[in-house]
Short mmCIF file of C-alpha atoms in Angstrom, two decimals:
data_model
loop_
_atom_site.label_atom_id
_atom_site.label_comp_id
_atom_site.label_asym_id
_atom_site.label_seq_id
_atom_site.Cartn_x
_atom_site.Cartn_y
_atom_site.Cartn_z
CA MET K 11 -6.98 -19.49 -13.32
CA LEU K 12 -3.47 -19.70 -14.75
CA ARG K 13 -0.74 -17.42 -13.43
CA LEU K 14 2.07 -16.49 -15.81
CA TYR K 15 4.97 -14.07 -15.49
CA LYS K 16 6.77 -11.51 -17.63
CA TYR K 17 10.41 -10.66 -16.96
CA MET K 18 11.18 -7.01 -17.80
CA SER K 19 14.20 -4.71 -17.87
CA GLN K 20 14.14 -1.65 -15.61
CA ASP K 21 13.16 0.72 -18.42
CA VAL K 22 10.33 -1.51 -19.64
CA ALA K 23 9.06 -2.18 -16.10
CA LEU K 24 8.98 1.52 -15.17
CA LYS K 25 6.99 2.34 -18.30
CA PHE K 26 4.65 -0.60 -17.67
CA ILE K 27 3.65 0.94 -14.33
CA SER K 28 2.04 3.95 -16.03
CA ASN K 29 1.03 2.28 -19.30
CA PRO K 30 0.68 -1.53 -19.09
CA VAL K 31 1.53 -2.90 -22.52
CA LEU K 32 3.36 -6.04 -23.66
CA ARG K 33 5.49 -6.25 -26.76
CA VAL K 34 4.12 -8.30 -29.66
CA THR K 35 7.29 -9.49 -31.37
CA PRO K 36 7.57 -10.63 -35.01
CA ARG K 37 9.50 -13.84 -35.54
CA TRP K 38 12.38 -11.95 -37.21
CA ALA K 39 12.91 -9.85 -34.07
CA LEU K 40 13.11 -12.78 -31.64
CA ASN K 41 16.42 -14.01 -30.24
CA ASP K 42 16.19 -17.51 -31.73
CA PRO K 43 16.87 -17.79 -35.50
CA PHE K 44 14.85 -21.02 -35.70
CA GLU K 45 11.57 -19.29 -34.75
CA CYS K 46 8.64 -20.35 -36.96
CA LYS K 47 10.91 -21.76 -39.67
CA LEU K 48 9.78 -25.02 -41.18
CA ALA K 49 12.08 -28.03 -41.38
CA ASN K 50 12.93 -29.25 -44.88
CA THR K 51 10.91 -32.43 -44.41
CA THR K 52 7.82 -30.36 -43.56
CA ASN K 53 8.43 -28.11 -46.58
CA GLU K 54 8.52 -31.13 -48.87
CA GLN K 55 5.41 -32.68 -47.34
CA LEU K 56 3.44 -29.43 -47.64
CA ASN K 57 4.41 -28.83 -51.24
CA SER K 58 3.45 -32.38 -52.16
CA LEU K 59 -0.15 -31.65 -51.13
CA ASN K 60 -0.82 -29.59 -54.25
CA GLY K 61 2.18 -30.41 -56.39
CA SER K 62 3.67 -26.93 -56.02
CA ASP K 63 7.02 -25.70 -54.83
CA ASP K 64 5.83 -22.63 -52.94
CA LEU K 65 3.03 -23.66 -50.57
CA ASN K 66 5.56 -23.65 -47.75
CA ILE K 67 6.49 -20.04 -48.62
CA HIS K 68 2.86 -18.90 -48.38
CA PHE K 69 2.57 -20.91 -45.17
CA GLU K 70 5.49 -19.13 -43.51
CA SER K 71 4.29 -15.76 -44.83
CA PHE K 72 0.93 -16.22 -43.09
CA MET K 73 2.68 -17.16 -39.86
CA GLY K 74 4.80 -14.03 -40.24
CA LEU K 75 1.66 -11.90 -39.93
CA HIS K 76 1.47 -12.93 -36.27
CA GLY K 77 3.59 -11.88 -33.33
CA ILE K 78 4.54 -13.53 -30.07
CA VAL K 79 4.13 -12.45 -26.46
CA SER K 80 6.31 -14.62 -24.23
CA LEU K 81 5.53 -15.39 -20.59
CA SER K 82 6.97 -17.87 -18.10
CA GLU K 83 5.51 -20.31 -15.57
CA THR K 84 7.76 -19.16 -12.73
CA PRO K 85 8.82 -15.78 -11.27
CA ASP K 86 11.98 -16.96 -9.50
CA ASN K 87 14.21 -18.39 -12.24
CA LEU K 88 17.74 -17.08 -11.69
CA LEU K 89 18.70 -17.30 -15.37
CA MET K 90 15.55 -15.51 -16.48
CA TRP K 91 16.18 -12.70 -13.99
CA SER K 92 19.71 -12.33 -15.35
CA HIS K 93 18.84 -12.61 -19.05
CA TYR K 94 15.51 -10.77 -19.29
CA ALA K 95 15.26 -8.61 -16.15
CA GLN K 96 18.53 -6.72 -16.56
CA GLU K 97 20.62 -8.69 -14.08
CA HIS K 98 17.98 -8.38 -11.33
CA LYS K 99 17.60 -4.61 -11.79
CA GLY K 100 14.30 -5.08 -13.60
CA ALA K 101 11.05 -6.65 -12.44
CA VAL K 102 8.66 -9.55 -12.94
CA VAL K 103 4.95 -8.93 -13.45
CA GLU K 104 2.31 -11.56 -12.70
CA PHE K 105 -0.74 -12.00 -14.94
CA PHE K 106 -4.02 -13.79 -14.29
CA ILE K 107 -5.00 -15.84 -17.33
CA ASP K 108 -8.57 -17.04 -17.82
CA GLU K 109 -7.99 -20.38 -19.53
CA THR K 110 -11.46 -20.27 -21.10
CA ASP K 111 -10.70 -16.86 -22.65
CA PRO K 112 -6.93 -16.30 -22.46
CA LEU K 113 -6.89 -13.36 -24.87
CA SER K 114 -8.99 -11.36 -22.39
CA ILE K 115 -5.68 -10.36 -20.79
CA PHE K 116 -5.39 -7.84 -23.65
CA ASN K 117 -7.53 -4.87 -24.63
CA ILE K 118 -7.96 -6.10 -28.17
CA SER K 119 -10.90 -6.74 -30.44
CA LYS K 120 -12.24 -10.19 -31.13
CA CYS K 121 -9.64 -11.78 -33.38
CA PRO K 122 -10.92 -13.15 -36.70
CA ILE K 123 -11.51 -16.89 -36.77
CA SER K 124 -9.13 -17.13 -39.72
CA SER K 125 -6.22 -15.96 -37.55
CA ASP K 126 -3.98 -18.17 -35.44
CA ALA K 127 -4.64 -16.21 -32.22
CA LYS K 128 -4.10 -18.45 -29.20
CA LEU K 129 -2.20 -19.11 -25.99
CA GLY K 130 -0.05 -22.21 -25.88
CA LYS K 131 2.67 -23.90 -23.86
CA VAL K 132 6.00 -24.19 -25.64
CA ASN K 133 7.25 -27.70 -26.37
CA TYR K 134 10.99 -28.37 -26.25
CA ARG K 135 12.49 -30.94 -28.65
CA LYS K 136 15.67 -31.96 -30.42
CA ARG K 137 14.09 -32.07 -33.88
CA ARG K 138 12.20 -29.34 -35.73
CA ASN K 139 9.96 -31.43 -38.00
CA TYR K 140 6.20 -31.79 -37.59
CA PRO K 141 6.04 -35.35 -36.20
CA PHE K 142 2.59 -36.36 -37.48
CA ASN K 143 0.91 -36.99 -40.81
CA VAL K 144 0.78 -33.98 -43.14
CA ASP K 145 -2.48 -33.59 -45.05
CA ALA K 146 -5.06 -30.92 -45.84
CA GLU K 147 -6.58 -31.27 -42.36
CA SER K 148 -3.32 -30.70 -40.52
CA LEU K 149 -2.40 -27.22 -41.77
CA GLU K 150 -3.43 -25.43 -38.57
CA PRO K 151 -1.79 -28.03 -36.27
CA ILE K 152 1.41 -27.66 -38.29
CA ARG K 153 1.42 -23.90 -37.78
CA THR K 154 0.74 -24.38 -34.07
CA HIS K 155 3.65 -26.83 -33.90
CA TYR K 156 6.06 -24.28 -35.35
CA TYR K 157 4.76 -21.40 -33.24
CA LEU K 158 5.18 -23.42 -30.07
CA THR K 159 8.23 -25.63 -30.61
CA LYS K 160 11.77 -24.68 -29.61
CA SER K 161 15.07 -26.45 -29.01
CA ASP K 162 15.28 -28.25 -25.69
CA GLU K 163 18.18 -25.94 -24.79
CA TRP K 164 15.53 -23.31 -24.01
CA ILE K 165 13.63 -25.52 -21.58
CA TYR K 166 14.68 -23.49 -18.53
CA GLU K 167 12.39 -20.67 -19.72
CA LYS K 168 9.21 -22.72 -19.13
CA GLU K 169 7.57 -20.53 -21.74
CA HIS K 170 3.93 -20.00 -22.65
CA ARG K 171 3.17 -17.93 -25.73
CA PHE K 172 0.38 -15.76 -26.97
CA ILE K 173 0.14 -15.78 -30.76
CA ILE K 174 -1.30 -12.39 -31.73
CA PRO K 175 -2.31 -11.20 -35.24
CA ALA K 176 -0.30 -8.15 -36.32
CA THR K 177 -3.51 -6.16 -36.75
CA GLU K 178 -4.32 -6.50 -33.03
CA ALA K 179 -1.32 -4.48 -31.80
CA ASN K 180 -2.49 -1.22 -30.19
CA TYR K 181 0.77 0.71 -30.17
CA MET K 182 3.95 1.15 -32.19
CA LYS K 183 7.39 2.50 -31.34
CA SER K 184 9.73 3.54 -34.15
CA GLU K 185 12.43 6.14 -34.70
CA LYS K 186 11.99 5.90 -38.47
CA CYS K 187 8.22 6.38 -38.73
CA SER K 188 7.98 10.07 -37.86
CA LYS K 189 4.49 10.84 -39.16
CA TYR K 190 2.77 9.31 -36.12
CA ASN K 191 2.07 11.03 -32.80
CA TYR K 192 4.13 9.54 -29.97
CA ASP K 193 3.39 9.87 -26.24
CA GLU K 194 5.84 10.43 -23.38
CA ASN K 195 6.76 6.73 -23.48
CA GLY K 196 7.56 6.91 -27.18
CA LEU K 197 4.45 4.97 -28.22
CA ALA K 198 2.08 5.84 -31.06
CA LEU K 199 -1.52 4.65 -30.87
CA ILE K 200 -2.23 2.69 -34.06
CA GLY K 201 -4.90 0.15 -33.18
CA SER K 202 -7.86 2.49 -33.60
CA SER K 203 -6.42 4.96 -36.09
CA LEU K 204 -5.05 2.81 -38.92
CA GLY K 205 -6.66 0.49 -41.41
CA ALA K 206 -5.65 -3.16 -41.42
CA SER K 207 -3.67 -2.86 -44.66
CA GLU K 208 -1.59 0.08 -43.37
CA GLN K 209 -0.94 -1.68 -40.08
CA LEU K 210 0.15 -4.86 -41.85
CA GLN K 211 2.53 -2.84 -44.02
CA LEU K 212 4.09 -1.26 -40.92
CA TRP K 213 4.50 -4.76 -39.51
CA LYS K 214 6.22 -6.08 -42.64
CA ASP K 215 8.42 -2.98 -42.93
CA SER K 216 9.64 -3.45 -39.37
CA LYS K 217 12.29 -5.84 -40.69
CA GLU K 218 14.03 -2.72 -42.01
CA THR K 219 12.67 0.04 -39.76
CA GLY K 220 13.06 -1.81 -36.46
CA ALA K 221 9.57 -0.71 -35.39
CA MET K 222 8.23 -2.42 -32.27
CA PHE K 223 4.59 -3.26 -31.59
CA PHE K 224 2.65 -3.56 -28.34
CA ALA K 225 -0.70 -4.80 -27.07
CA SER K 226 -2.47 -3.00 -24.24
CA VAL K 227 -3.07 -5.11 -21.11
CA ASN K 228 -6.34 -5.26 -19.21
CA PRO K 229 -5.24 -3.88 -15.79
CA LYS K 230 -7.68 -6.20 -14.00
CA LYS K 231 -5.50 -9.10 -15.16
CA ILE K 232 -2.34 -7.81 -13.46
CA GLY K 233 -1.25 -9.53 -10.25
CA ARG K 234 1.96 -9.02 -8.32
CA PHE K 235 4.74 -6.67 -9.32
CA ILE K 236 8.07 -8.13 -8.14
CA ILE K 237 11.05 -5.78 -8.03
CA GLY K 238 14.55 -7.21 -8.57
CA CYS K 239 17.00 -7.64 -5.70
CA ASP K 240 19.53 -5.26 -7.32
CA ALA K 241 16.96 -2.69 -8.46
CA ASP K 242 16.87 1.00 -7.57
CA LEU K 243 13.84 0.69 -5.31
CA GLU K 244 13.23 4.44 -5.12
CA LEU K 245 12.76 4.63 -8.89
CA TYR K 246 9.99 2.04 -8.76
CA LYS K 247 8.25 3.54 -5.74
CA THR K 248 8.26 7.01 -7.28
CA ALA K 249 6.89 5.69 -10.57
CA MET K 250 4.08 3.85 -8.77
CA ILE K 251 3.08 6.89 -6.74
CA GLU K 252 3.06 9.12 -9.82
CA ALA K 253 0.95 6.59 -11.75
CA GLU K 254 -1.57 5.92 -8.98
CA HIS K 255 -4.55 7.42 -10.80
CA SER K 256 -3.65 6.24 -14.32
CA TYR K 257 -5.26 2.81 -13.93
CA PRO K 258 -7.74 2.71 -11.03
CA TYR K 259 -8.41 -1.00 -11.56
CA ARG K 260 -4.78 -1.89 -10.82
CA SER K 261 -2.84 0.82 -9.06
CA PHE K 262 0.34 -0.29 -7.33
CA ALA K 263 0.18 2.63 -4.87
CA ASP K 264 -2.86 3.47 -2.74
CA SER K 265 -2.64 6.89 -1.09
CA ILE K 266 -5.84 6.28 0.90
CA SER K 267 -4.46 3.26 2.76
CA ASN K 268 -0.94 4.73 2.52
CA LYS K 269 0.36 1.39 1.21
CA PHE K 270 1.72 -0.25 -1.91
CA ARG K 271 -0.57 -2.98 -3.25
CA GLY K 272 0.65 -6.28 -4.62
CA VAL K 273 4.25 -5.08 -4.78
CA GLU K 274 7.01 -7.40 -3.63
CA ILE K 275 10.80 -7.24 -3.42
CA SER K 276 13.07 -10.08 -4.50
CA LYS K 277 15.57 -11.21 -1.85
CA LEU K 278 18.54 -13.61 -1.83
CA HIS K 279 18.20 -16.76 0.26
CA SER K 280 20.85 -16.86 2.98
CA GLU K 281 21.82 -20.51 2.34
CA ARG K 282 20.62 -21.68 -1.06
CA PHE K 283 20.90 -20.34 -4.60
CA GLU K 284 17.30 -19.20 -4.49
CA LEU K 285 15.20 -16.07 -4.49
CA PHE K 286 12.28 -15.34 -2.20
CA PHE K 287 9.83 -12.45 -2.24
CA GLU K 288 8.69 -10.10 0.53
CA PRO K 289 5.90 -7.48 0.43
CA LEU K 290 6.96 -3.86 0.02
CA ASN K 291 5.74 -2.44 3.32
CA THR K 292 7.02 1.13 2.99
CA GLU K 293 4.37 3.75 3.71
CA ILE K 294 3.67 5.97 0.72
CA HIS K 295 3.50 9.29 2.55
CA SER K 296 6.83 8.69 4.26
CA ILE K 297 8.66 8.87 0.93
#
């Protein structure tokens, strides 16, 4: 069993409590402009396979029909808390990953074999090129290389990535797509109501519309919920109590035992530049 962690801002973490979803991000919406872009040497090697000058374009287009869900190996990285958990006001959520079936963390259908759906550990390098022989048998390994390779300046993130086909996103959030029905969290259910072609078009259009896509999480795969050391603790406790009956398989508040379950608070070490975590022991009915 692999344990991985998602750093979240306060707003995202509070919404996750009542509706556990993770964002599936297209490459053009990520914070690194090098994401999934082939090096010139790889472009030339690909195009030489069939004597064309556009195989690399089709290659990148196919990769663009997949999104990324980023997780980290560790829950106590100070930079990650500052960058991705709203300066320690957010939270970190732990996930249990079945390495024989990693996609079971999501409530998604069986992905088609032709897709690039997978979980992989990010490799950090100086150079972008695919370092092995390029031939007709290496097309999938090349795509995997570019999904999972980043500059070594990002190594502190210790990232693992899910590669998810665009058609497997369950929800969408967009201020410009008004014809869909949005819930109290601003999410529209699309996974079961749209055809694949319409969903792919929404995905492609998100370059202009700014639409965001999300995959629903299997609540049985959720572990600890770690609240930041500078967070408004009352906000989180209230959200957990209100959401107790939303997901019976992973409720963070248990009114029967009068306790919070699997909830921890991040604390500052008194001597070292480190964080440590303590259980949230507040009784529910005393709030």
